[in-house]
mmCIF file of C-alpha atoms and ligand atoms in Angstrom:
data_model
loop_
_atom_site.group_PDB
_atom_site.id
_atom_site.type_symbol
_atom_site.label_atom_id
_atom_site.label_comp_id
_atom_site.label_asym_id
_atom_site.label_seq_id
_atom_site.Cartn_x
_atom_site.Cartn_y
_atom_site.Cartn_z
ATOM 1 C CA MET A 1 14.124 0.535 -29.721
ATOM 2 C CA ASN A 2 13.672 -1.596 -26.388
ATOM 3 C CA THR A 3 10.831 -3.938 -25.808
ATOM 4 C CA ALA A 4 8.833 -4.679 -23.050
ATOM 5 C CA ILE A 5 6.238 -7.207 -21.900
ATOM 6 C CA LEU A 6 3.720 -5.309 -20.253
ATOM 7 C CA ILE A 7 1.687 -6.498 -17.351
ATOM 8 C CA THR A 8 -1.575 -4.618 -16.515
ATOM 9 C CA TYR A 9 -4.808 -4.484 -15.449
ATOM 10 C CA ASP A 10 -7.860 -6.023 -17.929
ATOM 11 C CA LYS A 11 -9.523 -2.900 -18.211
ATOM 12 C CA GLU A 12 -9.165 -0.682 -21.412
ATOM 13 C CA ASP A 13 -8.408 2.546 -19.794
ATOM 14 C CA SER A 14 -5.578 0.898 -17.608
ATOM 15 C CA VAL A 15 -4.118 -1.108 -20.751
ATOM 16 C CA ASN A 16 -4.336 2.223 -22.949
ATOM 17 C CA GLU A 17 -2.554 4.397 -20.359
ATOM 18 C CA ALA A 18 -0.061 1.438 -19.755
ATOM 19 C CA LYS A 19 0.971 1.269 -23.595
ATOM 20 C CA GLY A 20 1.350 5.110 -23.482
ATOM 21 C CA LEU A 21 3.650 5.064 -20.641
ATOM 22 C CA CYS A 22 5.842 2.482 -22.258
ATOM 23 C CA ASP A 23 5.455 4.403 -25.404
ATOM 24 C CA ALA A 24 6.956 7.503 -23.595
ATOM 25 C CA ALA A 25 9.554 5.638 -21.857
ATOM 26 C CA GLY A 26 10.630 4.457 -25.158
ATOM 27 C CA TYR A 27 9.590 0.578 -24.998
ATOM 28 C CA GLN A 28 7.922 -1.070 -27.738
ATOM 29 C CA VAL A 29 5.351 -3.510 -26.086
ATOM 30 C CA VAL A 30 5.803 -6.793 -27.719
ATOM 31 C CA HIS A 31 3.169 -8.612 -25.455
ATOM 32 C CA ILE A 32 0.356 -7.630 -22.870
ATOM 33 C CA ILE A 33 -0.835 -9.701 -20.191
ATOM 34 C CA LYS A 34 -4.144 -8.389 -18.607
ATOM 35 C CA GLN A 35 -5.005 -9.501 -15.050
ATOM 36 C CA ASN A 36 -7.792 -8.334 -12.789
ATOM 37 C CA TYR A 37 -5.754 -8.644 -9.648
ATOM 38 C CA LEU A 38 -2.111 -7.581 -9.510
ATOM 39 C CA LYS A 39 -1.343 -7.537 -5.728
ATOM 40 C CA LYS A 40 -0.835 -11.249 -4.974
ATOM 41 C CA PRO A 41 1.983 -11.679 -2.423
ATOM 42 C CA LYS A 42 4.838 -13.414 -4.009
ATOM 43 C CA TYR A 43 5.032 -12.176 -7.488
ATOM 44 C CA GLY A 44 2.088 -9.750 -7.931
ATOM 45 C CA ILE A 45 0.600 -12.273 -10.330
ATOM 46 C CA SER A 46 -0.508 -15.773 -9.721
ATOM 47 C CA GLY A 47 2.099 -18.797 -10.141
ATOM 48 C CA GLY A 48 0.278 -19.946 -13.350
ATOM 49 C CA VAL A 49 0.321 -16.578 -15.012
ATOM 50 C CA LEU A 50 3.981 -16.480 -13.974
ATOM 51 C CA GLU A 51 4.887 -20.052 -15.613
ATOM 52 C CA ASP A 52 3.306 -18.757 -18.990
ATOM 53 C CA LEU A 53 5.063 -15.532 -18.640
ATOM 54 C CA GLU A 54 8.662 -17.390 -18.316
ATOM 55 C CA GLU A 55 7.701 -18.931 -21.512
ATOM 56 C CA LEU A 56 6.912 -16.050 -23.474
ATOM 57 C CA ALA A 57 9.605 -14.228 -21.813
ATOM 58 C CA GLY A 58 12.071 -16.716 -23.101
ATOM 59 C CA LYS A 59 10.340 -16.642 -26.544
ATOM 60 C CA LEU A 60 10.145 -12.941 -27.013
ATOM 61 C CA ARG A 61 13.272 -12.037 -24.997
ATOM 62 C CA PRO A 62 11.867 -8.383 -24.119
ATOM 63 C CA ASP A 63 14.563 -5.979 -22.626
ATOM 64 C CA VAL A 64 12.091 -5.585 -19.602
ATOM 65 C CA ILE A 65 9.226 -6.322 -18.159
ATOM 66 C CA VAL A 66 6.732 -3.528 -17.292
ATOM 67 C CA PHE A 67 4.354 -4.243 -14.126
ATOM 68 C CA ASP A 68 1.370 -1.770 -14.024
ATOM 69 C CA GLU A 69 1.485 -1.409 -10.093
ATOM 70 C CA ILE A 70 3.378 -0.927 -7.359
ATOM 71 C CA LEU A 71 5.808 -3.752 -6.533
ATOM 72 C CA LYS A 72 7.582 -4.432 -3.237
ATOM 73 C CA PRO A 73 11.297 -4.944 -3.352
ATOM 74 C CA SER A 74 10.871 -8.660 -2.554
ATOM 75 C CA GLN A 75 8.081 -8.813 -5.614
ATOM 76 C CA ASN A 76 10.425 -7.179 -7.978
ATOM 77 C CA TYR A 77 13.338 -9.560 -6.934
ATOM 78 C CA ASN A 78 11.250 -12.698 -7.222
ATOM 79 C CA LEU A 79 9.834 -11.656 -10.501
ATOM 80 C CA ALA A 80 13.126 -10.592 -11.907
ATOM 81 C CA THR A 81 14.926 -13.825 -10.919
ATOM 82 C CA ALA A 82 11.991 -16.022 -12.418
ATOM 83 C CA LEU A 83 11.798 -14.234 -15.532
ATOM 84 C CA GLN A 84 15.575 -13.310 -15.892
ATOM 85 C CA ARG A 85 14.430 -9.711 -16.657
ATOM 86 C CA GLU A 86 14.672 -6.550 -15.386
ATOM 87 C CA VAL A 87 11.013 -5.527 -13.912
ATOM 88 C CA LEU A 88 9.852 -2.072 -14.004
ATOM 89 C CA ASP A 89 6.991 -1.366 -11.729
ATOM 90 C CA ARG A 90 4.698 1.575 -12.309
ATOM 91 C CA GLU A 91 6.560 3.777 -10.224
ATOM 92 C CA ALA A 92 9.816 3.252 -11.738
ATOM 93 C CA LEU A 93 8.467 3.458 -15.457
ATOM 94 C CA ILE A 94 6.796 6.883 -14.550
ATOM 95 C CA LEU A 95 10.502 8.201 -13.133
ATOM 96 C CA GLU A 96 11.960 6.639 -16.173
ATOM 97 C CA ILE A 97 9.689 8.935 -18.113
ATOM 98 C CA PHE A 98 10.202 12.087 -16.040
ATOM 99 C CA GLU A 99 14.094 11.713 -16.154
ATOM 100 C CA SER A 100 14.204 11.433 -19.977
ATOM 101 C CA ARG A 101 11.948 14.249 -20.344
ATOM 102 C CA SER A 102 13.451 16.441 -17.721
ATOM 103 C CA SER A 103 15.458 19.598 -19.528
ATOM 104 C CA SER A 104 16.151 22.488 -16.989
ATOM 105 C CA ALA A 105 18.381 22.169 -14.199
ATOM 106 C CA GLU A 106 15.490 22.428 -11.694
ATOM 107 C CA SER A 107 13.603 19.766 -13.546
ATOM 108 C CA LYS A 108 16.247 17.577 -13.300
ATOM 109 C CA LEU A 109 16.767 17.963 -9.563
ATOM 110 C CA GLN A 110 13.167 17.435 -8.731
ATOM 111 C CA VAL A 111 12.824 14.087 -10.658
ATOM 112 C CA LYS A 112 16.092 12.973 -8.610
ATOM 113 C CA LEU A 113 14.286 13.880 -5.221
ATOM 114 C CA ALA A 114 11.270 11.662 -6.377
ATOM 115 C CA GLN A 115 14.105 9.048 -7.333
ATOM 116 C CA LEU A 116 15.442 9.240 -3.931
ATOM 117 C CA ARG A 117 11.878 9.070 -2.389
ATOM 118 C CA TYR A 118 11.265 6.386 -4.563
ATOM 119 C CA GLU A 119 14.474 4.347 -3.069
ATOM 120 C CA MET A 120 13.645 5.754 0.406
ATOM 121 C CA SER A 121 10.441 4.064 0.452
ATOM 122 C CA ARG A 122 11.765 0.901 -0.505
ATOM 123 C CA ALA A 123 15.073 0.703 1.681
ATOM 124 C CA LYS A 124 13.558 -0.850 4.592
ATOM 125 C CA GLU A 125 12.496 -3.911 2.847
ATOM 126 C CA LYS A 126 15.811 -3.953 0.826
ATOM 127 C CA VAL A 127 17.447 -4.011 3.834
ATOM 128 C CA ARG A 128 15.570 -6.481 5.609
ATOM 129 C CA LEU A 129 15.766 -8.924 2.532
ATOM 130 C CA SER A 130 19.410 -8.579 2.588
ATOM 131 C CA SER A 131 19.835 -9.439 6.241
ATOM 132 C CA MET A 132 17.974 -12.684 5.433
ATOM 133 C CA GLY A 133 20.571 -13.028 2.324
ATOM 134 C CA GLU A 134 17.845 -12.650 -0.302
ATOM 135 C CA GLN A 135 18.828 -9.464 -1.930
ATOM 136 C CA PRO A 136 22.045 -9.911 -4.249
ATOM 137 C CA GLY A 137 24.298 -7.046 -3.654
ATOM 138 C CA PHE A 138 23.282 -6.432 -0.365
ATOM 139 C CA MET A 139 24.346 -9.809 0.933
ATOM 140 C CA GLY A 140 24.676 -9.876 4.635
ATOM 141 C CA ILE A 141 25.314 -6.461 5.651
ATOM 142 C CA GLY A 142 25.281 -5.464 9.178
ATOM 143 C CA GLN A 143 23.453 -2.931 10.899
ATOM 144 C CA PHE A 144 26.321 -0.740 10.184
ATOM 145 C CA GLU A 145 25.905 -0.719 6.633
ATOM 146 C CA VAL A 146 22.122 -0.403 6.896
ATOM 147 C CA ASP A 147 22.480 2.906 8.401
ATOM 148 C CA VAL A 148 25.360 4.075 5.911
ATOM 149 C CA TYR A 149 23.002 2.924 3.272
ATOM 150 C CA TYR A 150 19.873 4.805 4.718
ATOM 151 C CA ASN A 151 22.073 7.832 5.737
ATOM 152 C CA ASP A 152 23.553 7.777 2.336
ATOM 153 C CA ILE A 153 19.807 8.256 0.910
ATOM 154 C CA LYS A 154 19.047 10.672 3.345
ATOM 155 C CA HIS A 155 22.179 12.948 2.546
ATOM 156 C CA ARG A 156 21.499 12.884 -0.971
ATOM 157 C CA MET A 157 17.979 13.893 -0.495
ATOM 158 C CA LYS A 158 19.323 16.805 1.499
ATOM 159 C CA THR A 159 21.795 17.943 -1.324
ATOM 160 C CA VAL A 160 19.458 17.670 -3.928
ATOM 161 C CA LYS A 161 16.697 19.932 -1.904
ATOM 162 C CA SER A 162 19.415 22.732 -1.332
ATOM 163 C CA LYS A 163 20.316 22.693 -4.990
ATOM 164 C CA LEU A 164 16.620 23.137 -5.749
ATOM 165 C CA GLU A 165 16.269 26.440 -3.578
ATOM 166 C CA LYS A 166 19.182 27.785 -5.752
ATOM 167 C CA ALA A 167 17.762 26.471 -8.899
ATOM 168 C CA GLY A 168 14.714 28.627 -9.174
ATOM 169 C CA LYS A 169 16.886 31.561 -10.739
ATOM 170 C CA GLN A 170 18.251 29.284 -13.552
ATOM 171 C CA ARG A 171 14.514 28.610 -14.775
ATOM 172 C CA GLU A 172 14.337 32.192 -15.603
ATOM 173 C CA LEU A 173 17.283 32.093 -17.714
ATOM 174 C CA HIS A 174 16.179 28.808 -19.471
ATOM 175 C CA ARG A 175 12.895 30.418 -20.234
ATOM 176 C CA GLN A 176 14.839 33.527 -21.932
ATOM 177 C CA GLY A 177 16.905 31.472 -23.875
ATOM 178 C CA ARG A 178 14.135 29.715 -25.756
ATOM 179 C CA LYS A 179 12.385 33.231 -26.303
ATOM 180 C CA ARG A 180 15.697 34.385 -27.752
ATOM 181 C CA MET A 181 15.179 32.012 -30.812
ATOM 182 C CA GLY A 182 12.703 34.320 -31.472
ATOM 183 C CA PHE A 183 9.887 31.868 -32.150
ATOM 184 C CA LYS A 184 6.277 31.463 -30.850
ATOM 185 C CA THR A 185 5.918 28.432 -28.999
ATOM 186 C CA ILE A 186 3.000 25.840 -28.947
ATOM 187 C CA SER A 187 2.645 23.108 -26.428
ATOM 188 C CA LEU A 188 0.483 20.207 -26.489
ATOM 189 C CA ALA A 189 -0.399 18.684 -22.852
ATOM 190 C CA GLY A 190 -3.271 16.273 -21.841
ATOM 191 C CA TYR A 191 -3.507 12.908 -20.414
ATOM 192 C CA THR A 192 -1.321 9.834 -21.544
ATOM 193 C CA SER A 193 -3.207 8.152 -24.604
ATOM 194 C CA SER A 194 -5.556 11.267 -25.373
ATOM 195 C CA GLY A 195 -3.573 11.755 -28.764
ATOM 196 C CA LYS A 196 -0.929 14.449 -28.173
ATOM 197 C CA THR A 197 1.869 12.327 -30.117
ATOM 198 C CA THR A 198 -0.590 11.364 -32.995
ATOM 199 C CA LEU A 199 -1.655 15.176 -33.331
ATOM 200 C CA PHE A 200 1.932 16.223 -32.999
ATOM 201 C CA ASN A 201 2.946 14.240 -35.815
ATOM 202 C CA LYS A 202 -0.350 15.165 -38.016
ATOM 203 C CA MET A 203 0.614 18.716 -37.400
ATOM 204 C CA THR A 204 4.267 18.632 -38.144
ATOM 205 C CA GLY A 205 4.186 15.665 -40.707
ATOM 206 C CA GLU A 206 3.917 18.455 -43.622
ATOM 207 C CA THR A 207 6.914 20.231 -42.390
ATOM 208 C CA LYS A 208 9.787 19.994 -44.819
ATOM 209 C CA THR A 209 12.350 17.741 -43.556
ATOM 210 C CA GLN A 210 15.203 20.086 -44.270
ATOM 211 C CA SER A 211 13.980 22.546 -41.825
ATOM 212 C CA LYS A 212 13.828 19.899 -38.958
ATOM 213 C CA GLU A 213 17.575 19.298 -39.138
ATOM 214 C CA LEU A 214 17.933 22.679 -37.663
ATOM 215 C CA PHE A 215 16.208 21.584 -34.658
ATOM 216 C CA THR A 216 17.334 18.129 -33.968
ATOM 217 C CA THR A 217 19.713 19.298 -31.424
ATOM 218 C CA LEU A 218 16.573 20.256 -29.354
ATOM 219 C CA SER A 219 14.816 17.409 -28.581
ATOM 220 C CA THR A 220 12.581 14.808 -30.365
ATOM 221 C CA THR A 221 9.854 16.233 -28.890
ATOM 222 C CA ILE A 222 10.250 19.700 -30.377
ATOM 223 C CA ARG A 223 9.708 20.366 -33.690
ATOM 224 C CA ARG A 224 9.339 23.318 -36.122
ATOM 225 C CA VAL A 225 5.684 23.935 -37.914
ATOM 226 C CA THR A 226 4.628 26.345 -40.169
ATOM 227 C CA ILE A 227 1.065 27.928 -39.538
ATOM 228 C CA ASN A 228 -0.245 30.287 -41.921
ATOM 229 C CA GLN A 229 3.199 30.816 -43.222
ATOM 230 C CA GLU A 230 4.623 31.749 -39.817
ATOM 231 C CA PRO A 231 7.146 29.465 -38.155
ATOM 232 C CA PHE A 232 6.448 28.181 -34.480
ATOM 233 C CA LEU A 233 8.077 25.566 -32.536
ATOM 234 C CA ILE A 234 5.672 22.757 -30.987
ATOM 235 C CA SER A 235 6.454 20.497 -28.349
ATOM 236 C CA ASP A 236 4.880 17.481 -27.350
ATOM 237 C CA THR A 237 4.789 17.072 -23.354
ATOM 238 C CA VAL A 238 5.223 14.187 -20.686
ATOM 239 C CA GLY A 239 1.668 14.277 -20.294
ATOM 240 C CA PHE A 240 -0.797 13.695 -17.536
ATOM 241 C CA ILE A 241 -0.703 10.273 -15.892
ATOM 242 C CA SER A 242 -3.822 8.897 -13.717
ATOM 243 C CA LYS A 243 -2.892 7.795 -10.111
ATOM 244 C CA LEU A 244 0.172 9.896 -9.633
ATOM 245 C CA PRO A 245 1.698 9.080 -6.384
ATOM 246 C CA ALA A 246 1.920 12.254 -4.244
ATOM 247 C CA TYR A 247 5.682 12.149 -3.990
ATOM 248 C CA MET A 248 6.008 12.609 -8.074
ATOM 249 C CA ILE A 249 3.746 15.566 -8.196
ATOM 250 C CA ASP A 250 6.463 18.365 -8.124
ATOM 251 C CA ALA A 251 8.818 16.309 -10.528
ATOM 252 C CA PHE A 252 5.550 15.878 -12.881
ATOM 253 C CA LYS A 253 4.699 19.830 -12.875
ATOM 254 C CA SER A 254 8.434 20.616 -13.177
ATOM 255 C CA THR A 255 8.361 18.646 -16.641
ATOM 256 C CA LEU A 256 5.431 20.822 -17.523
ATOM 257 C CA GLU A 257 7.067 24.078 -16.861
ATOM 258 C CA GLU A 258 7.510 25.023 -20.387
ATOM 259 C CA LEU A 259 3.778 25.485 -20.473
ATOM 260 C CA ARG A 260 4.596 28.450 -18.617
ATOM 261 C CA TYR A 261 6.128 30.296 -21.535
ATOM 262 C CA ALA A 262 4.277 28.624 -24.241
ATOM 263 C CA ASP A 263 2.080 31.349 -26.485
ATOM 264 C CA ILE A 264 -0.381 28.738 -26.909
ATOM 265 C CA ILE A 265 -1.338 25.350 -25.072
ATOM 266 C CA ILE A 266 -3.324 22.689 -27.021
ATOM 267 C CA ILE A 267 -4.942 20.364 -24.202
ATOM 268 C CA VAL A 268 -5.846 17.203 -26.083
ATOM 269 C CA ILE A 269 -9.001 15.724 -24.367
ATOM 270 C CA ASP A 270 -9.891 12.329 -25.500
ATOM 271 C CA ILE A 271 -13.727 12.923 -26.217
ATOM 272 C CA ASN A 272 -14.508 9.314 -26.262
ATOM 273 C CA ASP A 273 -13.636 8.628 -22.981
ATOM 274 C CA SER A 274 -16.654 7.913 -20.388
ATOM 275 C CA ILE A 275 -18.068 11.382 -19.190
ATOM 276 C CA LEU A 276 -17.102 10.370 -15.527
ATOM 277 C CA GLU A 277 -13.593 10.038 -16.901
ATOM 278 C CA LEU A 278 -13.824 13.118 -18.911
ATOM 279 C CA LYS A 279 -14.873 15.114 -15.882
ATOM 280 C CA LYS A 280 -12.051 13.771 -13.568
ATOM 281 C CA LYS A 281 -9.536 14.194 -16.039
ATOM 282 C CA PHE A 282 -10.489 17.715 -17.108
ATOM 283 C CA ALA A 283 -10.869 18.772 -13.405
ATOM 284 C CA SER A 284 -7.395 17.776 -12.744
ATOM 285 C CA CYS A 285 -5.788 19.132 -15.669
ATOM 286 C CA MET A 286 -7.437 22.652 -15.016
ATOM 287 C CA ARG A 287 -6.118 22.464 -11.526
ATOM 288 C CA THR A 288 -2.339 21.733 -12.370
ATOM 289 C CA LEU A 289 -2.682 24.346 -15.133
ATOM 290 C CA SER A 290 -3.637 26.955 -12.752
ATOM 291 C CA GLU A 291 -1.264 25.835 -10.439
ATOM 292 C CA LEU A 292 1.416 26.319 -13.101
ATOM 293 C CA ASP A 293 -0.102 29.796 -13.478
ATOM 294 C CA VAL A 294 -0.960 29.176 -17.081
ATOM 295 C CA LYS A 295 -3.066 31.970 -18.417
ATOM 296 C CA HIS A 296 -6.602 31.041 -19.609
ATOM 297 C CA ASP A 297 -6.694 32.877 -22.862
ATOM 298 C CA LYS A 298 -3.533 30.731 -24.220
ATOM 299 C CA ILE A 299 -5.404 27.462 -23.731
ATOM 300 C CA ILE A 300 -7.205 25.585 -26.596
ATOM 301 C CA PHE A 301 -9.145 22.318 -25.949
ATOM 302 C CA ALA A 302 -8.763 19.751 -28.727
ATOM 303 C CA LEU A 303 -11.280 17.313 -28.403
ATOM 304 C CA ASN A 304 -9.784 14.593 -30.022
ATOM 305 C CA LYS A 305 -10.766 11.248 -31.425
ATOM 306 C CA SER A 306 -13.982 12.854 -32.804
ATOM 307 C CA ASP A 307 -13.789 10.188 -35.780
ATOM 308 C CA LEU A 308 -15.055 7.566 -33.070
ATOM 309 C CA LEU A 309 -18.273 9.775 -32.001
ATOM 310 C CA LYS A 310 -21.256 11.622 -33.610
ATOM 311 C CA ILE A 311 -20.329 15.369 -33.693
ATOM 312 C CA GLU A 312 -23.913 15.815 -31.683
ATOM 313 C CA GLU A 313 -22.117 13.827 -29.007
ATOM 314 C CA VAL A 314 -19.030 15.807 -29.095
ATOM 315 C CA ASN A 315 -20.820 19.047 -28.485
ATOM 316 C CA ARG A 316 -23.060 17.358 -25.906
ATOM 317 C CA LYS A 317 -19.938 16.530 -23.993
ATOM 318 C CA ALA A 318 -18.219 19.821 -24.658
ATOM 319 C CA GLY A 319 -21.404 21.341 -22.953
ATOM 320 C CA ILE A 320 -20.945 18.908 -19.945
ATOM 321 C CA LEU A 321 -17.343 20.245 -19.470
ATOM 322 C CA ASN A 322 -18.661 23.616 -19.675
ATOM 323 C CA LEU A 323 -16.549 24.356 -22.887
ATOM 324 C CA SER A 324 -19.559 26.106 -24.604
ATOM 325 C CA GLU A 325 -19.097 29.484 -23.451
ATOM 326 C CA ASN A 326 -15.916 31.453 -23.936
ATOM 327 C CA GLU A 327 -13.391 28.693 -23.951
ATOM 328 C CA LYS A 328 -11.552 27.922 -26.956
ATOM 329 C CA TRP A 329 -12.290 24.402 -28.379
ATOM 330 C CA ILE A 330 -12.257 22.541 -31.489
ATOM 331 C CA SER A 331 -13.341 19.040 -32.357
ATOM 332 C CA VAL A 332 -10.297 17.203 -34.143
ATOM 333 C CA SER A 333 -9.569 13.682 -35.239
ATOM 334 C CA ALA A 334 -5.357 13.562 -35.144
ATOM 335 C CA LYS A 335 -5.951 10.039 -36.808
ATOM 336 C CA THR A 336 -7.687 11.173 -39.729
ATOM 337 C CA GLY A 337 -6.646 14.715 -39.538
ATOM 338 C CA ASP A 338 -10.334 16.068 -39.734
ATOM 339 C CA GLY A 339 -10.478 19.454 -37.815
ATOM 340 C CA VAL A 340 -6.716 19.819 -37.790
ATOM 341 C CA ASP A 341 -6.791 22.915 -40.123
ATOM 342 C CA ASN A 342 -9.431 24.699 -38.259
ATOM 343 C CA LEU A 343 -7.106 23.778 -35.115
ATOM 344 C CA GLU A 344 -4.531 25.868 -37.069
ATOM 345 C CA LYS A 345 -6.575 28.702 -37.840
ATOM 346 C CA LEU A 346 -7.738 29.109 -34.360
ATOM 347 C CA ILE A 347 -3.971 29.129 -33.368
ATOM 348 C CA SER A 348 -3.410 31.988 -35.764
ATOM 349 C CA ASN A 349 -6.526 33.907 -35.031
ATOM 350 C CA ILE A 350 -5.280 33.948 -31.328
ATOM 351 C CA LEU A 351 -1.985 35.180 -31.828
ATOM 352 C CA ASP A 352 -3.152 37.796 -34.166
ATOM 353 C CA GLY A 353 -4.624 39.526 -31.466
ATOM 354 C CA PRO A 354 -7.774 39.235 -28.913
ATOM 355 C CA ASN A 355 -10.054 40.943 -31.096
ATOM 356 C CA SER A 356 -9.935 38.613 -34.251
ATOM 357 C CA TYR A 357 -11.118 35.495 -32.232
ATOM 358 C CA LYS A 358 -14.832 34.967 -31.704
ATOM 359 C CA PRO A 359 -16.120 32.095 -30.056
ATOM 360 C CA ASN A 360 -19.266 31.921 -31.397
ATOM 361 C CA GLU A 361 -17.761 31.978 -34.862
ATOM 362 C CA GLN A 362 -15.803 29.024 -34.010
ATOM 363 C CA LEU A 363 -18.901 27.149 -32.690
ATOM 364 C CA GLY A 364 -20.851 27.902 -35.716
ATOM 365 C CA MET A 365 -17.872 25.949 -37.516
ATOM 366 C CA GLN A 366 -18.288 23.107 -35.325
ATOM 367 C CA GLY A 367 -21.955 22.400 -36.540
ATOM 368 C CA LYS A 368 -20.899 22.286 -39.854
ATOM 369 C CA TRP A 369 -19.283 19.285 -40.019
HETATM 370 N N1 LIG B 1 -9.563 6.691 -33.325
HETATM 371 C C1 LIG B 1 -8.521 7.609 -33.033
HETATM 372 N N2 LIG B 1 -7.577 7.143 -32.381
HETATM 373 C C2 LIG B 1 -6.568 8.049 -32.017
HETATM 374 C C3 LIG B 1 -6.802 9.451 -32.717
HETATM 375 N N3 LIG B 1 -5.615 10.195 -32.039
HETATM 376 C C4 LIG B 1 -4.921 9.119 -31.571
HETATM 377 N N4 LIG B 1 -5.414 7.817 -31.146
HETATM 378 C C5 LIG B 1 -4.865 6.716 -30.778
HETATM 379 O O1 LIG B 1 -4.846 6.732 -29.365
HETATM 380 C C6 LIG B 1 -3.738 5.953 -28.705
HETATM 381 C C7 LIG B 1 -2.867 7.158 -28.362
HETATM 382 O O2 LIG B 1 -2.461 8.014 -29.059
HETATM 383 P P1 LIG B 1 -0.911 8.928 -28.643
HETATM 384 O O3 LIG B 1 -0.915 9.727 -29.667
HETATM 385 O O4 LIG B 1 0.184 7.950 -28.400
HETATM 386 O O5 LIG B 1 -1.345 9.472 -27.411
HETATM 387 P P2 LIG B 1 -0.563 10.326 -26.411
HETATM 388 O O6 LIG B 1 -0.120 9.200 -25.203
HETATM 389 O O7 LIG B 1 -1.273 11.333 -25.661
HETATM 390 O O8 LIG B 1 0.666 10.862 -26.876
HETATM 391 C C8 LIG B 1 -2.985 5.675 -30.044
HETATM 392 O O9 LIG B 1 -3.142 4.191 -30.295
HETATM 393 C C9 LIG B 1 -3.495 6.275 -31.255
HETATM 394 O O10 LIG B 1 -3.536 5.555 -32.633
HETATM 395 C C10 LIG B 1 -7.937 9.925 -33.275
HETATM 396 O O11 LIG B 1 -8.217 11.114 -33.610
HETATM 397 N N5 LIG B 1 -8.900 8.894 -33.271
HETATM 398 MG MG1 LIG B 2 2.581 10.584 -26.289
#
């Protein structure tokens, strides 16, 4: 696994999310530097912090430095030169995640388009730096080359856009392909670091390894799981990301397209979040799901990390999110495994038919733990 030194904000939420993003991009975080401010002009961080970082980078030899803020090309260049390492800013990191998770033709194009927009937003400064001889690989280029560089990005964007218009039909085929394998599918969604992967591993952990082999060709984020003697495919999705820039929203949504044809969607919620965070994330999650045309009756809310709270507190927070009435929700701990069996029962109940599931019965179960 590739390694990273992570520079992020000195706030628990930020640290957890940034670690989650590194994890999703396949980087093992070997050291974290926490700062109150990441927008200093030359390096994003202060000269003193940079000195510490130089020493650390020399010792730990990470593959990349992840900077959990947006960096200008000049800042990225200054940092990368001082540290002799590739530097990924927050947006570049997110784009890497999307790229590794995009599976359909449409999704790949959406991600490509977002990458070109990222490049475009940095083109002006790159060109300016190069004309001052400060950007290697762009050394001393003239106005003609500047225009070529710009026009090249523009041209590539145009090509991607026109391909996207045609890709809508392919999505349909892709979906049918998955259905044809004859498995019902469960998708895990939710914010980064809510516990999707932990729950995914918990739910699939008991699966016999032999049956996994059959599906290794699919992806590492899709596995087979048996619930109540019935086989399912379960998939771990990219996850929602806070402060997602507007130009990435289409790319993000395209990575979630599998939610459209999933039979069950488990929205994993970190119930240990503050009420403010919970409300904000819940609202944004619901907005995205409705934009994706996901049917409400396929959704289960898994209130995760319940091991960190009293059950009364879980219930109270569920009430605040208006989950008490007709919504299907369950309190779980992906870490300890508490409630995972109930989650599986709920899944079977829903798939066995609309009449077999009674929300109030479910709530009754809540109280007993
Ligand atoms: N206490 C507690 N921690 C959990 C639980 N589930 C996940 N975590 C922790 O939360 C962090 C993020 O989990 P992860 O599964 O990577 O989240 P993802 O980004 O949604 O895939 C990790 O440090 C997990 O160990 C849980 O039920 N209880
Ligand atoms: Mg994950």
